[in-house]
Short mmCIF file of C-alpha atoms in Angstrom, two decimals:
data_model
loop_
_atom_site.label_atom_id
_atom_site.label_comp_id
_atom_site.label_asym_id
_atom_site.label_seq_id
_atom_site.Cartn_x
_atom_site.Cartn_y
_atom_site.Cartn_z
CA MET A 1 196.30 53.14 -29.08
CA SER A 2 197.82 53.70 -25.64
CA THR A 3 197.54 51.07 -22.93
CA SER A 4 195.98 53.59 -20.52
CA ILE A 5 192.88 55.09 -22.09
CA VAL A 6 190.43 57.64 -20.74
CA CYS A 7 186.96 58.20 -22.12
CA LEU A 8 185.35 61.45 -21.09
CA SER A 9 181.61 61.09 -21.62
CA PHE A 10 179.01 63.83 -21.27
CA ASP A 11 175.28 63.21 -20.86
CA PHE A 12 173.75 66.37 -22.29
CA ASP A 13 170.30 65.83 -20.80
CA ALA A 14 169.38 69.51 -20.48
CA ILE A 15 165.72 69.97 -19.58
CA SER A 16 164.73 66.44 -20.64
CA LEU A 17 166.08 65.12 -17.31
CA TRP A 18 163.58 67.19 -15.34
CA ILE A 19 160.68 66.70 -17.74
CA ALA A 20 161.09 62.92 -17.35
CA ARG A 21 160.75 63.37 -13.59
CA GLY A 22 157.58 65.41 -13.99
CA ALA A 23 159.39 68.53 -12.74
CA THR A 24 158.25 71.09 -15.30
CA SER A 25 157.90 74.20 -13.16
CA PRO A 26 160.30 77.08 -13.95
CA THR A 27 163.04 76.30 -11.44
CA PRO A 28 163.82 72.68 -12.40
CA ILE A 29 163.58 73.62 -16.07
CA SER A 30 166.13 76.36 -15.42
CA ARG A 31 168.45 73.78 -13.85
CA GLY A 32 168.32 71.88 -17.09
CA GLU A 33 168.90 75.04 -19.09
CA PHE A 34 172.16 75.57 -17.25
CA GLY A 35 173.37 72.55 -19.18
CA VAL A 36 173.63 74.83 -22.21
CA VAL A 37 175.99 77.14 -20.32
CA GLY A 38 177.96 74.15 -19.08
CA THR A 39 178.21 72.62 -22.55
CA ARG A 40 179.76 75.77 -23.99
CA ARG A 41 182.31 75.84 -21.17
CA ILE A 42 183.13 72.17 -21.66
CA LEU A 43 183.61 72.56 -25.41
CA ARG A 44 186.10 75.37 -24.84
CA LEU A 45 187.99 73.29 -22.28
CA LEU A 46 188.17 70.21 -24.50
CA GLU A 47 189.39 72.32 -27.41
CA ARG A 48 192.10 73.85 -25.23
CA TYR A 49 193.60 70.41 -24.56
CA ASP A 50 192.67 68.83 -27.91
CA VAL A 51 190.54 66.17 -26.19
CA LYS A 52 187.84 64.28 -28.08
CA ALA A 53 184.93 62.94 -26.07
CA THR A 54 181.64 61.09 -26.41
CA TRP A 55 178.40 62.97 -25.87
CA PHE A 56 175.24 61.00 -25.12
CA ILE A 57 172.36 63.26 -26.11
CA PRO A 58 168.62 62.55 -25.86
CA GLY A 59 166.60 63.23 -28.99
CA HIS A 60 164.67 65.86 -27.05
CA THR A 61 167.89 67.80 -26.48
CA LEU A 62 169.02 67.35 -30.08
CA GLU A 63 165.82 68.92 -31.35
CA THR A 64 165.57 71.59 -28.63
CA TYR A 65 169.16 72.83 -29.02
CA PRO A 66 170.14 71.91 -32.59
CA ASP A 67 172.75 74.66 -33.05
CA LEU A 68 174.67 73.70 -29.92
CA CYS A 69 174.53 70.01 -30.85
CA ARG A 70 175.99 70.90 -34.23
CA GLU A 71 178.85 72.61 -32.39
CA ILE A 72 179.51 69.37 -30.51
CA ARG A 73 179.53 67.48 -33.82
CA ASP A 74 181.74 70.02 -35.56
CA ALA A 75 184.30 69.82 -32.75
CA GLY A 76 184.86 66.15 -33.66
CA HIS A 77 183.14 64.57 -30.70
CA GLU A 78 181.12 61.37 -30.93
CA ILE A 79 177.33 61.65 -30.59
CA GLY A 80 175.85 58.68 -28.73
CA HIS A 81 172.22 57.68 -28.22
CA HIS A 82 170.59 58.56 -24.88
CA GLY A 83 166.96 57.77 -25.61
CA TRP A 84 164.41 60.15 -27.04
CA SER A 85 163.53 61.60 -23.65
CA HIS A 86 165.24 60.85 -20.36
CA VAL A 87 162.76 58.09 -19.49
CA SER A 88 164.08 54.72 -18.35
CA PRO A 89 163.28 51.92 -20.83
CA VAL A 90 162.32 49.76 -17.84
CA ASN A 91 159.04 51.68 -17.81
CA MET A 92 158.39 51.14 -21.54
CA SER A 93 156.70 48.42 -23.52
CA LEU A 94 158.66 46.67 -26.26
CA GLU A 95 157.13 48.86 -28.96
CA GLU A 96 157.56 52.06 -26.96
CA GLU A 97 161.23 51.31 -26.42
CA ARG A 98 161.76 50.43 -30.08
CA ALA A 99 160.01 53.63 -31.18
CA SER A 100 162.15 55.71 -28.82
CA LEU A 101 165.35 54.14 -30.18
CA ILE A 102 164.32 54.71 -33.78
CA ARG A 103 163.08 58.27 -33.29
CA ALA A 104 166.22 59.48 -31.54
CA ASN A 105 168.50 57.59 -33.93
CA GLU A 106 166.91 59.30 -36.90
CA THR A 107 167.59 62.63 -35.22
CA ILE A 108 171.23 61.63 -34.72
CA ARG A 109 171.51 60.55 -38.35
CA ASN A 110 170.11 63.88 -39.48
CA LEU A 111 172.79 65.62 -37.41
CA THR A 112 175.83 63.45 -38.11
CA GLY A 113 175.00 61.56 -41.30
CA ALA A 114 175.10 58.18 -39.53
CA TYR A 115 173.25 56.31 -36.83
CA ALA A 116 174.81 56.22 -33.37
CA ALA A 117 177.33 53.48 -32.66
CA GLY A 118 176.71 53.58 -28.93
CA TYR A 119 173.82 53.76 -26.51
CA ARG A 120 173.59 54.83 -22.89
CA SER A 121 170.33 54.27 -21.09
CA PRO A 122 168.76 57.13 -19.15
CA ALA A 123 169.44 56.42 -15.47
CA TRP A 124 171.68 53.47 -16.47
CA ASP A 125 168.90 50.92 -16.46
CA LEU A 126 167.87 48.48 -19.17
CA SER A 127 164.66 46.58 -19.76
CA ALA A 128 164.38 42.87 -20.49
CA ASN A 129 164.12 43.87 -24.17
CA SER A 130 166.91 46.45 -24.36
CA VAL A 131 169.85 44.29 -25.42
CA ASP A 132 167.94 42.55 -28.20
CA LEU A 133 166.57 45.88 -29.41
CA LEU A 134 170.03 47.46 -29.45
CA ILE A 135 171.33 44.57 -31.57
CA GLU A 136 168.27 44.78 -33.82
CA GLN A 137 168.91 48.49 -34.37
CA GLY A 138 172.57 47.98 -35.22
CA PHE A 139 174.31 49.42 -32.18
CA LYS A 140 177.95 48.45 -31.65
CA TYR A 141 178.14 49.12 -27.92
CA ASP A 142 176.24 49.99 -24.78
CA SER A 143 177.47 52.03 -21.82
CA SER A 144 174.97 51.41 -19.04
CA MET A 145 176.29 48.45 -17.05
CA MET A 146 178.89 47.79 -14.39
CA ALA A 147 180.21 44.20 -14.46
CA ASP A 148 183.77 45.45 -15.04
CA ASP A 149 185.54 48.74 -14.61
CA TYR A 150 188.36 48.98 -17.16
CA THR A 151 187.83 46.20 -19.67
CA PRO A 152 185.08 46.19 -22.33
CA TYR A 153 183.11 42.96 -22.48
CA PHE A 154 180.35 41.34 -24.52
CA VAL A 155 176.84 41.82 -23.15
CA ARG A 156 174.76 38.75 -22.32
CA HIS A 157 171.06 38.48 -22.98
CA ARG A 158 168.21 36.27 -21.81
CA ASP A 159 169.55 35.79 -18.29
CA VAL A 160 167.12 34.10 -15.92
CA ILE A 161 167.33 35.77 -12.51
CA GLU A 162 165.11 34.40 -9.75
CA ALA A 163 165.41 35.12 -6.04
CA ASP A 164 165.08 31.50 -4.95
CA GLN A 165 167.21 29.88 -7.69
CA PRO A 166 170.84 30.19 -8.84
CA ALA A 167 171.24 32.66 -11.68
CA ARG A 168 171.14 31.16 -15.16
CA PHE A 169 173.22 33.37 -17.41
CA GLY A 170 172.32 33.69 -21.07
CA PRO A 171 174.73 33.68 -24.01
CA ALA A 172 177.02 36.54 -24.92
CA THR A 173 175.98 38.76 -27.80
CA SER A 174 177.91 40.88 -30.28
CA LEU A 175 177.11 44.03 -28.29
CA VAL A 176 180.16 45.40 -26.48
CA GLU A 177 179.76 46.92 -23.04
CA MET A 178 181.78 50.02 -22.13
CA PRO A 179 181.32 49.77 -18.37
CA VAL A 180 180.45 52.68 -16.11
CA SER A 181 180.24 53.31 -12.36
CA TRP A 182 178.26 55.63 -10.13
CA SER A 183 181.54 56.44 -8.37
CA LEU A 184 182.86 57.91 -11.66
CA ASP A 185 179.68 59.93 -12.34
CA ASP A 186 179.45 63.56 -11.30
CA PHE A 187 175.70 63.56 -10.52
CA PRO A 188 175.63 61.60 -7.23
CA HIS A 189 178.70 63.44 -5.94
CA PHE A 190 177.58 66.96 -6.73
CA GLU A 191 173.88 67.33 -7.45
CA PHE A 192 171.36 68.13 -4.73
CA THR A 193 167.87 66.81 -5.45
CA ARG A 194 164.71 66.22 -3.43
CA THR A 195 162.12 63.65 -4.43
CA PRO A 196 159.24 61.92 -2.62
CA ALA A 197 161.59 58.97 -2.13
CA GLY A 198 164.25 61.02 -0.35
CA ILE A 199 167.11 63.48 -0.75
CA LEU A 200 170.29 63.11 -2.80
CA PRO A 201 172.60 65.43 -0.84
CA GLY A 202 175.42 65.81 -3.39
CA LEU A 203 177.49 69.00 -3.01
CA MET A 204 180.71 67.11 -2.30
CA ASN A 205 184.07 68.87 -2.17
CA ALA A 206 185.44 68.73 -5.72
CA ASN A 207 189.03 68.12 -4.63
CA GLY A 208 188.08 64.92 -2.81
CA VAL A 209 186.21 63.65 -5.84
CA LEU A 210 189.19 64.52 -8.05
CA GLU A 211 191.47 62.45 -5.82
CA ASN A 212 189.17 59.42 -6.08
CA TRP A 213 188.91 59.74 -9.86
CA MET A 214 192.68 59.97 -10.29
CA GLU A 215 193.23 56.94 -8.06
CA ASP A 216 190.92 54.89 -10.28
CA PHE A 217 193.02 55.79 -13.32
CA LEU A 218 196.29 55.09 -11.51
CA TYR A 219 195.11 51.64 -10.42
CA MET A 220 194.33 50.80 -14.03
CA LYS A 221 197.69 52.12 -15.21
CA GLU A 222 199.58 50.10 -12.59
CA ASN A 223 197.67 46.83 -12.87
CA LEU A 224 196.35 46.37 -16.43
CA ASP A 225 198.24 45.86 -19.67
CA TRP A 226 195.40 47.61 -21.53
CA GLY A 227 192.22 49.26 -20.35
CA ALA A 228 189.89 52.24 -20.48
CA VAL A 229 188.34 54.19 -17.64
CA THR A 230 185.10 56.03 -18.36
CA TYR A 231 184.14 59.20 -16.53
CA THR A 232 180.55 60.41 -16.83
CA PHE A 233 179.65 64.08 -16.62
CA HIS A 234 176.50 66.14 -17.01
CA PRO A 235 176.99 69.70 -18.31
CA GLN A 236 174.38 71.04 -15.89
CA VAL A 237 176.42 69.55 -13.03
CA ILE A 238 180.11 69.73 -13.98
CA GLY A 239 179.61 73.10 -15.67
CA ARG A 240 179.65 75.04 -12.38
CA GLY A 241 182.78 77.15 -11.97
CA HIS A 242 184.63 75.26 -9.22
CA ARG A 243 183.82 71.93 -10.88
CA MET A 244 185.09 73.16 -14.24
CA ARG A 245 188.36 74.02 -12.52
CA MET A 246 188.41 70.49 -11.09
CA LEU A 247 187.70 68.99 -14.53
CA GLU A 248 190.61 70.94 -15.99
CA ARG A 249 192.91 69.71 -13.21
CA LEU A 250 191.73 66.17 -13.90
CA ILE A 251 192.59 66.46 -17.60
CA ILE A 252 196.01 67.96 -16.84
CA ARG A 253 196.91 65.28 -14.29
CA LEU A 254 195.71 62.48 -16.57
CA LEU A 255 197.85 63.84 -19.39
CA GLU A 256 200.84 64.01 -17.05
CA GLU A 257 200.27 60.33 -16.20
CA GLY A 258 200.28 59.34 -19.87
CA ALA A 259 196.53 58.97 -20.44
CA GLN A 260 195.25 58.88 -24.00
CA PHE A 261 191.80 60.39 -24.45
CA GLU A 262 189.57 58.56 -26.91
CA ARG A 263 185.98 58.51 -28.11
CA MET A 264 184.17 55.42 -26.95
CA ALA A 265 183.43 54.10 -30.44
CA ASP A 266 187.16 54.17 -31.19
CA VAL A 267 187.92 52.19 -28.03
CA VAL A 268 185.32 49.59 -28.99
CA ALA A 269 186.92 49.29 -32.43
CA GLU A 270 190.36 48.84 -30.82
CA HIS A 271 188.98 46.28 -28.38
CA THR A 272 187.52 44.31 -31.30
CA ARG A 273 190.79 44.55 -33.22
CA ARG A 274 192.76 43.25 -30.24
CA LEU A 275 190.38 40.31 -29.80
CA ASP A 276 190.61 39.45 -33.50
CA GLN A 277 194.40 39.56 -33.30
CA LEU A 278 194.40 37.33 -30.23
CA ASN A 279 192.05 34.84 -31.85
CA SER A 280 194.19 34.68 -34.99
CA GLN A 281 197.30 34.00 -32.90
CA THR A 282 195.63 31.15 -31.02
CA ALA A 283 193.89 29.59 -34.03
#
């Protein structure tokens, strides 16, 4: 596997994103429906450049759009877990979170023949129970946290975080983290939303965002012996015409710079292999 890896990840939330926010009137639902249009455009683009990606799909989307999800599977992309609905596990009890993981994972198994290797939390937030539940349910990796940018790492659990005391970090687990960043996510850059809490303005110029995203890859290429940068896209966001043109330019420029596109599960397997090799050399 190349030393400069790119993971393109797509959160195919569709209408579940808006349902989770209580926005079920026709217009927000139609915004989610545009994700279907965007997904078809993305699949054609990825096929054109022979790029394999990881798609995190809520169970609600899997069951609402089964034919399109089968197209994603048949194109050779990885299907990751993104909850049953797009509800943050922080707002769930232990049993509610477990039930959501199991329900969506069964839907993924029915589609792909296997349970998901990876999980990405809706809204990139985890509950106090999430890590232990992910291990209990057999997940290999998570992609919801931000303690690194290019290097996978093992997730801790049972941290004790108190405002008036130094942090007491818990032990590392077997769960690998594929780190993410809001700066490498299309939603805050491009999507305009209004909520009672405020306005997310979005609507940034795509060329400026493209420049930032390329610079992140180039820093990794110039400074790390091995690493992976993860970009996060939402079909209902990146699927707009001028952003699709930007995504194609991103893929072309990354290829010109020697990037190797990989599914996230494959990067986790390579990371594990490299650690095993290192440990055997130092034993």
